[in-house]
CSV table of C-alpha atoms and ligand atoms in Angstrom, one decimal:
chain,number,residue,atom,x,y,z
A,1,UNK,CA,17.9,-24.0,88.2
A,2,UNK,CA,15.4,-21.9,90.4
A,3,UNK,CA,12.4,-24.2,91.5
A,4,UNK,CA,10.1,-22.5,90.0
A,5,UNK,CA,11.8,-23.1,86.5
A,6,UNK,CA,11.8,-26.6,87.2
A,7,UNK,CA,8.3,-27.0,88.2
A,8,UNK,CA,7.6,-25.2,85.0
A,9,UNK,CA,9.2,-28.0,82.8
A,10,UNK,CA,8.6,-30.7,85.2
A,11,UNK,CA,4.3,-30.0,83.9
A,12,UNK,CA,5.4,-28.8,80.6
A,13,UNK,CA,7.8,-32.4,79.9
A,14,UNK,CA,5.9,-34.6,81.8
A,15,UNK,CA,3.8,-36.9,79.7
A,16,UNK,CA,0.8,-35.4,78.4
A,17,UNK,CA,-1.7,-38.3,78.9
A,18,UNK,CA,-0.5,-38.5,82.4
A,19,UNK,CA,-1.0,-34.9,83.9
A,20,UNK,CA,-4.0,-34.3,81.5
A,21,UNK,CA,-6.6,-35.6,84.2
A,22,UNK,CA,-4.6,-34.6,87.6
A,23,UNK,CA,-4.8,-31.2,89.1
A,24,UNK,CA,-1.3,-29.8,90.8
A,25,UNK,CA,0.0,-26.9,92.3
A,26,UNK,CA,-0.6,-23.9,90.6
A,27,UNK,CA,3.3,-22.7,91.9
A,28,UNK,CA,3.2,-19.5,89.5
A,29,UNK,CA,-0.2,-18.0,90.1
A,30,UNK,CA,0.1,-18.5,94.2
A,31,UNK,CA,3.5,-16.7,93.8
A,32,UNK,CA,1.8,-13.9,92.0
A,33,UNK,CA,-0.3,-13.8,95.1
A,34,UNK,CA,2.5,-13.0,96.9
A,35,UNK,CA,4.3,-10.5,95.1
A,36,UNK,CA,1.3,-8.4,95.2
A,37,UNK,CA,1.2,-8.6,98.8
A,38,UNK,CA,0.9,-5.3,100.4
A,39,UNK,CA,4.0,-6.3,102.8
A,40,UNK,CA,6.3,-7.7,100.7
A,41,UNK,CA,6.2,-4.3,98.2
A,42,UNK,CA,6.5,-1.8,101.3
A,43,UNK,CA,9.7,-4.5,102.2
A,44,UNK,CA,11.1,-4.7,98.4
A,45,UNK,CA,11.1,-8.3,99.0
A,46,UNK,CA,10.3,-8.2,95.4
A,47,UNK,CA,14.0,-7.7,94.6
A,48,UNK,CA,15.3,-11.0,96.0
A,49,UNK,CA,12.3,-13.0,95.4
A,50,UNK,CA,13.6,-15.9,94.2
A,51,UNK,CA,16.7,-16.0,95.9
A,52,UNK,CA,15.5,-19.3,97.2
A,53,UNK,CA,18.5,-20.8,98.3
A,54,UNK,CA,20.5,-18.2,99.9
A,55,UNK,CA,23.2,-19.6,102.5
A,56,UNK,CA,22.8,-16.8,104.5
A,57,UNK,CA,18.8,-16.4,105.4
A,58,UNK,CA,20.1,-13.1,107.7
A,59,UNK,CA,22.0,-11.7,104.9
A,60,UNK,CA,18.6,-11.0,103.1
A,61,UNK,CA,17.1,-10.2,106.5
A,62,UNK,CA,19.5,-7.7,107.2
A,63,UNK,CA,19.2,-6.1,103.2
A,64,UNK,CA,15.6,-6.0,103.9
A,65,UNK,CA,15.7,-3.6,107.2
A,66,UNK,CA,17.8,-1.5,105.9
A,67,UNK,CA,15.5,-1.0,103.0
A,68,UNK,CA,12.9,-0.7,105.5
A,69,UNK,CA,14.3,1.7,107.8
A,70,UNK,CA,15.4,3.4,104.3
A,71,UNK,CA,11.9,4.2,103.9
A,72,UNK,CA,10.8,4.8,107.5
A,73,UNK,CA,13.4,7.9,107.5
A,74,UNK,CA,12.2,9.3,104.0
A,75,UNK,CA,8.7,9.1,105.3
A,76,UNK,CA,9.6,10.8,108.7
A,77,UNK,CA,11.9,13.6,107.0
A,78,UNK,CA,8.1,14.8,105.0
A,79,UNK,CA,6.9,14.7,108.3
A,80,UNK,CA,8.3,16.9,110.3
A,81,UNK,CA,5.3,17.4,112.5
A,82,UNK,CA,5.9,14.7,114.6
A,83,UNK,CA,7.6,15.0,117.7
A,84,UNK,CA,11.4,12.5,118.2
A,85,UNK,CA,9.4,10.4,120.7
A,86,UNK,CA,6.2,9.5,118.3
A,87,UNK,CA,8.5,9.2,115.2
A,88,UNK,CA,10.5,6.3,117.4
A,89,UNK,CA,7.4,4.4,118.3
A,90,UNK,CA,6.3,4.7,114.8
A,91,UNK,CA,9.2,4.0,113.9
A,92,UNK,CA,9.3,0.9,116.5
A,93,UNK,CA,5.6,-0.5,115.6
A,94,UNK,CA,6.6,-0.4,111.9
A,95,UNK,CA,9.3,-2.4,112.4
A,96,UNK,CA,7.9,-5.0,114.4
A,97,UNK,CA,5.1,-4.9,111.7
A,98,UNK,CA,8.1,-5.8,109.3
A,99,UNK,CA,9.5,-8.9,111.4
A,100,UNK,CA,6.4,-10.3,111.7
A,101,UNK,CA,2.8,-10.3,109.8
A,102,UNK,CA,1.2,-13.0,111.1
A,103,UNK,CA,-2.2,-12.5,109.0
A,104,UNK,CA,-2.0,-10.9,105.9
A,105,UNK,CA,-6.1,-10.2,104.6
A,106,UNK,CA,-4.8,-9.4,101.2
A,107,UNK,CA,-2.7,-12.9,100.8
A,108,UNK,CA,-4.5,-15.3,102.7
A,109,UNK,CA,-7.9,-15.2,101.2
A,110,UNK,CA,-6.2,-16.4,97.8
A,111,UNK,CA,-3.2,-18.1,99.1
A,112,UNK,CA,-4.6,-20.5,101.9
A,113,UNK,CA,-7.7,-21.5,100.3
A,114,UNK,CA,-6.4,-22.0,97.2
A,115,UNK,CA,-3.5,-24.0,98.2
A,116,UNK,CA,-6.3,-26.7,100.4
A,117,UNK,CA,-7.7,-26.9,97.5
A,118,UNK,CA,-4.9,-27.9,95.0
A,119,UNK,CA,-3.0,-30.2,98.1
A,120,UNK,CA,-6.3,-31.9,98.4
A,121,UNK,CA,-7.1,-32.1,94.7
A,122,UNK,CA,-3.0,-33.9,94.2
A,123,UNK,CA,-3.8,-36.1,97.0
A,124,UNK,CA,-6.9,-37.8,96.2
A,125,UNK,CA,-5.8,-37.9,92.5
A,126,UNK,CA,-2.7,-39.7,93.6
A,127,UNK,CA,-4.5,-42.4,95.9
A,128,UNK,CA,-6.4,-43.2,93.4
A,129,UNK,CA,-4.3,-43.6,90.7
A,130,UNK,CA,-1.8,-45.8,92.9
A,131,UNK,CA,-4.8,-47.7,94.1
A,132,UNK,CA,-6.0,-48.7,90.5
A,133,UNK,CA,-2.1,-49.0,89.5
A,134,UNK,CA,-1.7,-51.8,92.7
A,135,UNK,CA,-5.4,-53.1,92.4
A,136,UNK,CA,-4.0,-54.5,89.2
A,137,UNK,CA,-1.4,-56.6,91.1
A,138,UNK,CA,-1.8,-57.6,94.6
A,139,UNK,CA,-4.7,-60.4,93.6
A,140,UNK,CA,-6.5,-62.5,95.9
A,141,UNK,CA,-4.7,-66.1,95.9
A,142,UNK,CA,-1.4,-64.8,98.1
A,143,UNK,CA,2.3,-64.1,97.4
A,144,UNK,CA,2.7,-67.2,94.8
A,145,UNK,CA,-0.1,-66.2,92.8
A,146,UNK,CA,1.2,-62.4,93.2
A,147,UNK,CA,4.7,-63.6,91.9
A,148,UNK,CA,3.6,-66.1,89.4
A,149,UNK,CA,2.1,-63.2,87.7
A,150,UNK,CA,5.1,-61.0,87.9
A,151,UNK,CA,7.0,-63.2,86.3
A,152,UNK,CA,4.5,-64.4,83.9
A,153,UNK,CA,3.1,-60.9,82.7
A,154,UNK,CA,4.2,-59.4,79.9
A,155,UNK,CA,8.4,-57.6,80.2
A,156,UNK,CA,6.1,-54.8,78.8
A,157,UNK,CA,3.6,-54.9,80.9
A,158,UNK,CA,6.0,-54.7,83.5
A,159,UNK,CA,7.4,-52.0,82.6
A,160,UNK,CA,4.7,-50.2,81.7
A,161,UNK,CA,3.6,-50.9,85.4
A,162,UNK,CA,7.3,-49.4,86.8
A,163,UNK,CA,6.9,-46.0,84.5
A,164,UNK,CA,3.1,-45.6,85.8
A,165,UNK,CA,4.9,-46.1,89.3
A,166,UNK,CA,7.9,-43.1,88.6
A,167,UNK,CA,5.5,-40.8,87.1
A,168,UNK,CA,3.3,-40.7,90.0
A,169,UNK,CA,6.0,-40.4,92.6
A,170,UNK,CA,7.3,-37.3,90.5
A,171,UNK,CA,3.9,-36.0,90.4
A,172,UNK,CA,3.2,-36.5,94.0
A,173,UNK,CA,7.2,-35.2,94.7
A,174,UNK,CA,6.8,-32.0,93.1
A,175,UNK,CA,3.9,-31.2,94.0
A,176,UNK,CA,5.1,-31.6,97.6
A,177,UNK,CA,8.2,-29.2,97.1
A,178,UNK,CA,5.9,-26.7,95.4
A,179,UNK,CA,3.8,-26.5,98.6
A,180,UNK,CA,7.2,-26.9,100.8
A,181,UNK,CA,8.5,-23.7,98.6
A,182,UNK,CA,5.3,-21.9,98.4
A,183,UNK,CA,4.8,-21.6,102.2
A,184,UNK,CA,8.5,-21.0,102.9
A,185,UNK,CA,7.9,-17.7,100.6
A,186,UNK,CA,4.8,-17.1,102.2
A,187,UNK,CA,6.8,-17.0,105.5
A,188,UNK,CA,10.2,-15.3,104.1
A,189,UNK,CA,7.5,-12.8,102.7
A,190,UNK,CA,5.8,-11.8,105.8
A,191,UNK,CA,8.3,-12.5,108.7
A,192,UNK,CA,5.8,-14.8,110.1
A,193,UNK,CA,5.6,-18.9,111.3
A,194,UNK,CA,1.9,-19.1,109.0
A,195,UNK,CA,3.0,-21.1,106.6
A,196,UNK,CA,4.3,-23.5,108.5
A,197,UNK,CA,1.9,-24.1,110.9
A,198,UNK,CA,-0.1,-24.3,107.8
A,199,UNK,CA,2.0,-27.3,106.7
A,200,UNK,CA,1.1,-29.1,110.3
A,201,UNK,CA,-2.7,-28.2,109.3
A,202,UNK,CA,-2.2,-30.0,106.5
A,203,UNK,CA,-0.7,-33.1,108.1
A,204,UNK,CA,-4.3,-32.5,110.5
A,205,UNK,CA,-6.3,-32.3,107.6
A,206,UNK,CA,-4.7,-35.3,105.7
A,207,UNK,CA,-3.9,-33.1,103.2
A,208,UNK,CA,0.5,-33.5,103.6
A,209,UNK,CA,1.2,-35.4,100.0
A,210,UNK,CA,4.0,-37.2,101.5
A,211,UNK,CA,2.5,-38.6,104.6
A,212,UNK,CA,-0.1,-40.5,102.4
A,213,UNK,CA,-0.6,-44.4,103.4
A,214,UNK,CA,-0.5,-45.1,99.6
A,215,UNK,CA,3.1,-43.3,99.2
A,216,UNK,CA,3.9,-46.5,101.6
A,217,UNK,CA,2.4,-48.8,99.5
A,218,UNK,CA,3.8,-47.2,96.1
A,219,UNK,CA,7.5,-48.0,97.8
A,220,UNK,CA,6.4,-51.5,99.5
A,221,UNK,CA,5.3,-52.5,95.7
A,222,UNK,CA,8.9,-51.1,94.6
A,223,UNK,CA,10.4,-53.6,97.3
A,224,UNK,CA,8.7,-56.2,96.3
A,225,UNK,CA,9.7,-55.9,93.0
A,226,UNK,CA,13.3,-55.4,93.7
A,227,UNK,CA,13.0,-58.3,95.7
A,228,UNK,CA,11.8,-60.8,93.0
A,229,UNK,CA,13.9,-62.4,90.7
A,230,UNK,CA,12.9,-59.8,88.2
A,231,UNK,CA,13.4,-57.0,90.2
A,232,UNK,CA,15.1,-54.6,87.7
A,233,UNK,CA,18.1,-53.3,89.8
A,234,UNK,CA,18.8,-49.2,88.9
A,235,UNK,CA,19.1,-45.9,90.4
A,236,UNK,CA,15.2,-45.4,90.6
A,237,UNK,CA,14.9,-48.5,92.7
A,238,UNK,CA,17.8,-47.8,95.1
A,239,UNK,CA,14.9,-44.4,96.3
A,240,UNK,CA,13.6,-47.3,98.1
A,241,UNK,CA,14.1,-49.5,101.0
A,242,UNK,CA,13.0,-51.4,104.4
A,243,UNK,CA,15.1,-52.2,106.9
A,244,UNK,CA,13.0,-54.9,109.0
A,245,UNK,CA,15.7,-56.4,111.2
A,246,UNK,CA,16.0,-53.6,114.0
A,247,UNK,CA,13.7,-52.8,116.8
A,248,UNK,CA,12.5,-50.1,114.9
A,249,UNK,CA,11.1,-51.6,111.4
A,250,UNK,CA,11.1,-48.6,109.2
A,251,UNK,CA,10.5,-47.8,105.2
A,252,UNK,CA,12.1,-45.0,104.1
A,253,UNK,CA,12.5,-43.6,101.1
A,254,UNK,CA,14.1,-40.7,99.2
A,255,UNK,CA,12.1,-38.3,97.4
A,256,UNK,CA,15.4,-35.6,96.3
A,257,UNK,CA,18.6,-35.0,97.8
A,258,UNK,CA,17.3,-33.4,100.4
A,259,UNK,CA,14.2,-34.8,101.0
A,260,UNK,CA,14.5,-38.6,102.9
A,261,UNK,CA,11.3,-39.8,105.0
A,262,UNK,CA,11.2,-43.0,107.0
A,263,UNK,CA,7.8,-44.3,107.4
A,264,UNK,CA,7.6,-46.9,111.2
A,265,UNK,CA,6.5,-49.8,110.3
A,266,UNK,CA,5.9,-50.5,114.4
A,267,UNK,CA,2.0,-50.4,115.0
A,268,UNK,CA,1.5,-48.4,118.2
A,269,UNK,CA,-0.7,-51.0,120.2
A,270,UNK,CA,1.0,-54.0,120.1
A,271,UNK,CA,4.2,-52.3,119.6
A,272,UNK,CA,5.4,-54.8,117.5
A,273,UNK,CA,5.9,-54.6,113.5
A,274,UNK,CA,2.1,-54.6,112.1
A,275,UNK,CA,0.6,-57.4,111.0
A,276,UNK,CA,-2.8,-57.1,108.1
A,277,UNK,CA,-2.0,-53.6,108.0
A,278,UNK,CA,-4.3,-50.8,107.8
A,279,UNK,CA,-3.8,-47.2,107.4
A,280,UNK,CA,-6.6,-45.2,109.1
A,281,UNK,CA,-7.5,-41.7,107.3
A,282,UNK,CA,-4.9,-39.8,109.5
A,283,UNK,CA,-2.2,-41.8,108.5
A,284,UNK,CA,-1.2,-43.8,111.2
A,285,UNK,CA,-0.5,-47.3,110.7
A,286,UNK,CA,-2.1,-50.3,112.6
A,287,UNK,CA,-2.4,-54.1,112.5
A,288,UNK,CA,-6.0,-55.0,111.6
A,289,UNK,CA,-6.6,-56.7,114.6
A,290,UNK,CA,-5.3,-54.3,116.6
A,291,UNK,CA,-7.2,-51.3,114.8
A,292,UNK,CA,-10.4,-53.1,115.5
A,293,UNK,CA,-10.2,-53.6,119.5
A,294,UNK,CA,-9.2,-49.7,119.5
A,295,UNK,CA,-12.7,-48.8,117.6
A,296,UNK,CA,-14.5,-51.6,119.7
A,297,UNK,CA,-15.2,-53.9,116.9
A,298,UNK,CA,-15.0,-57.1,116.1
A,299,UNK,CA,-12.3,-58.3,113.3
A,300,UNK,CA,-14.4,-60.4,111.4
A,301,UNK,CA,-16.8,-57.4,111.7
A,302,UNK,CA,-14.0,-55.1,109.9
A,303,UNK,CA,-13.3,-51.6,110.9
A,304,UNK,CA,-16.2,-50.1,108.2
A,305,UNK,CA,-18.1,-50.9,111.0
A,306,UNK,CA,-16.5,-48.8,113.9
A,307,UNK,CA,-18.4,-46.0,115.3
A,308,UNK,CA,-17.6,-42.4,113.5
A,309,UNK,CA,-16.7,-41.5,117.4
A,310,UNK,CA,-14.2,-44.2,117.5
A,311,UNK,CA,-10.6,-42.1,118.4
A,312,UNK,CA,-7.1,-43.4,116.5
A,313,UNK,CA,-5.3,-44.6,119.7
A,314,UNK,CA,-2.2,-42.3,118.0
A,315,UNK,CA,-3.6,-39.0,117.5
A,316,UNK,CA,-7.3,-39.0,118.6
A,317,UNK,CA,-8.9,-38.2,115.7
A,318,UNK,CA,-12.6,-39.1,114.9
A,319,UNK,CA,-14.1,-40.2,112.1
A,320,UNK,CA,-10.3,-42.5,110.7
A,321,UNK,CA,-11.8,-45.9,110.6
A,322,UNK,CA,-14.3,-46.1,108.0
A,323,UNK,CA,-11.8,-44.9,105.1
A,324,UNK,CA,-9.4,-47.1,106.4
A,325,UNK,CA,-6.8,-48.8,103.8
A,326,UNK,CA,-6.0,-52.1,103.7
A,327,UNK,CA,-2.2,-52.2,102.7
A,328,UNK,CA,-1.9,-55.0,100.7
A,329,UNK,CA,1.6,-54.6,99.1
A,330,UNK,CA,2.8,-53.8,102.7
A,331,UNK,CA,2.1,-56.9,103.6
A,332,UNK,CA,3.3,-58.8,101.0
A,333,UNK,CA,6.3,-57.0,101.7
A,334,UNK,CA,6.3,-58.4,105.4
A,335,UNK,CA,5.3,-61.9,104.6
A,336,UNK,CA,8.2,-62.0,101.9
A,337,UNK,CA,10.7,-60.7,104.6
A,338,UNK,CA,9.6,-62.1,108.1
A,339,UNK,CA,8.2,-65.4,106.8
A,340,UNK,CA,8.2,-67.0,110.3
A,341,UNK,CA,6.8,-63.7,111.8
A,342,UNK,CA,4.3,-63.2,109.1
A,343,UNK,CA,2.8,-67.0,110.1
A,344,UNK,CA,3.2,-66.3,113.4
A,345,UNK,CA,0.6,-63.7,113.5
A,346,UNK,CA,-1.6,-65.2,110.8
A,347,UNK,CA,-2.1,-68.0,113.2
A,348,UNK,CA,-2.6,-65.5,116.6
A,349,UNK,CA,-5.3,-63.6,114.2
A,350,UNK,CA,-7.2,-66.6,113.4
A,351,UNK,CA,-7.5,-68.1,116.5
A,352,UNK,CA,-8.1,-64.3,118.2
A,353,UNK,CA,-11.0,-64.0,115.9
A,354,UNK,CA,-12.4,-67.2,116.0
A,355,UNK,CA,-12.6,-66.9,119.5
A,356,UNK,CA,-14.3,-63.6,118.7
A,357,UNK,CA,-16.8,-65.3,116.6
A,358,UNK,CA,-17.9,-67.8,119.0
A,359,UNK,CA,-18.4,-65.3,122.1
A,360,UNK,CA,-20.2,-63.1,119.7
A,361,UNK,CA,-22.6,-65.6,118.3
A,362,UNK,CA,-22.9,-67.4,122.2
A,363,UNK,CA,-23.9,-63.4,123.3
A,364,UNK,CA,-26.7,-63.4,120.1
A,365,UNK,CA,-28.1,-67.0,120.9
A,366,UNK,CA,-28.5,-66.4,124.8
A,367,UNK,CA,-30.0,-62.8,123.9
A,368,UNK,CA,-32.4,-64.5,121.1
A,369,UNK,CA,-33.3,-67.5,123.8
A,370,UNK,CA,-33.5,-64.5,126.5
A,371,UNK,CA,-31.1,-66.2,129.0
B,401,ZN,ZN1,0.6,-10.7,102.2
B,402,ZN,ZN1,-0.5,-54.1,116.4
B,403,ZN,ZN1,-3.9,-41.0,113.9
């Protein structure tokens, strides 16, 4: 089945209740946009539109120039005018117009802007709806209280939790193949790299659906329920899994066939697994602590408090701190799995900030006492 047929019944099928409040990619009306492009008709793309998953990418390339220089000798036989030398080089600049179109007025007005808006729209509907889903579970009171409940709550309740869990990883997976597909046509449409180095906009602009810090915690609260005595085993909850015992602590998790993403789990300061992780707005992954001496502050001060010029030591952003998210399943995960770890760094936080505390307040009494 093409994509676009299965995006179709993926919003058609999918529970009613669920997509009614949560915009997605409008697949059908940005490939409209694209079949009335003023490029793809001169090329005929039209013809071989969806051929999607052609083995051969050069086959259609090929089909296409000879369509193309077709044309070119149809137009140049009406003109006979023109001398051999200036029917080559229009013949030449025509054809490197065909190969590549890197801005296309007629598509991009629609396509781009439209697309921002719908990639933003799915992204910030689907942190929020993860965060109310996991707000529900990861209480204050620790890992007991956290797994007393499991166990305690309701088999329905559960599982009512579990479906809420699937539907928004569909949602947020096809949405993110619809914008994977959309800009590949945009590209296959115009011979040109746009549309993907719209994609590494996106990732800039925190707009990339899979890249999201709540994504991380949607698979950590999988784990973790796999990992109780509860934990349903099944073919959904094999798409998830955390390998922790390497150098290299990653998450990864499997979205289709052929999409598989491993998330580190190594925070880039310390260089060792984070601990009280947070995930700043651009995605990267710190421990709190570690988070806070980047952006200057204080950990008992908290990272809303770092300046807006504060840099992510990763990617040097401005502006990541004061969204930042606490990853709370994610670190339920880690003190479940690296128990002696997990204390480990408990007690290094506490003492670090305690010792914070005291040379902060020592700094405000001498400054008060003016000596
Ligand atoms: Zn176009
Ligand atoms: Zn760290
Ligand atoms: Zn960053």
């Amino acid at each position: 089945m093409k994509f676009g047929e299965m995006f179709s019944k993926y919003l058609h099928d999918e529970d009613e209740a669920f997509l009614h409040n949560c915009s997605h990619v409008e697949y059908k009306k940005l490939k409209k946009v694209l079949r009335g492009c003023r490029v793809c008709r001169a090329v005929k793309v039209d013809e071989d539109f969806d051929a999607d998953l052609d083995p051969d990418p050069d086959h259609q390339r090929t089909g296409g120039l000879i369509k193309k220089r077709e044309a070119i000798g149809k137009e140049n036989e009406s003109d006979s005018l023109l001398s051999a030398e200036a029917i080559a080089e229009k013949d030449r600049q025509e054809l490197s117009e065909f190969w590549s179109c890197d801005q296309c007025a007629l598509c991009d007005e629609k396509f781009f802007s439209e697309l921002a808006r719908e990639a933003s729209e799915v992204a910030g509907c689907f942190s929020s709806r993860v965060r109310r889903l996991l707000h529900l579970h990861v209480a204050p009171g620790g890992i007991q209280r956290y797994m007393w409940k499991l166990r305690h709550c309701f088999t329905d309740d559960q599982q009512v939790m579990v479906q809420e869990g699937r539907l928004l990883l569909d949602y947020v997976t096809m949405n993110a193949i619809a914008i994977r597909k959309i800009l590949k046509k945009y590209d296959k449409v115009h011979r040109s790299v746009t549309g993907r180095n719209f994609k590494t906009e996106m990732h800039a602009k925190r707009i990339e659906l899979l890249q999201s810090p709540w994504l991380i915690e949607l698979g950590a609260f999988y784990v973790n329920f796999t990992g109780s005595d509860i934990g349903e085993p099944g073919e959904f909850f094999r798409k998830f899994s955390c390998d922790l015992s390497g150098a290299q602590p990653v998450m990864s998790m499997t979205f289709s066939d052929s999409i598989k993403y491993e998330y580190s789990l190594t925070c880039a300061v310390c260089l060792d697994t984070v601990f009280n992780p947070y995930a700043l707005s651009c995605g990267h992954l710190f421990c709190k602590s570690c988070a806070c001496s980047s952006a200057s502050v204080l950990i008992f001060q908290g990272l809303k408090t770092a300046s807006k010029k504060a840099k992510c030591p990763v990617c040097r952003s401005v502006g990541v701190y004061c969204d930042a998210v606490c990853m709370q399943e994610l670190d339920l995960l880690l003190k479940n799995r690296c128990k002696d770890y997990w204390r480990e760094r408990l007690r290094e936080e506490r003492a670090e900030m305690l010792k914070q505390a005291k040379e902060y307040w020592e700094y405000e009494r001498s400054a008060f006492l003016g000596f």
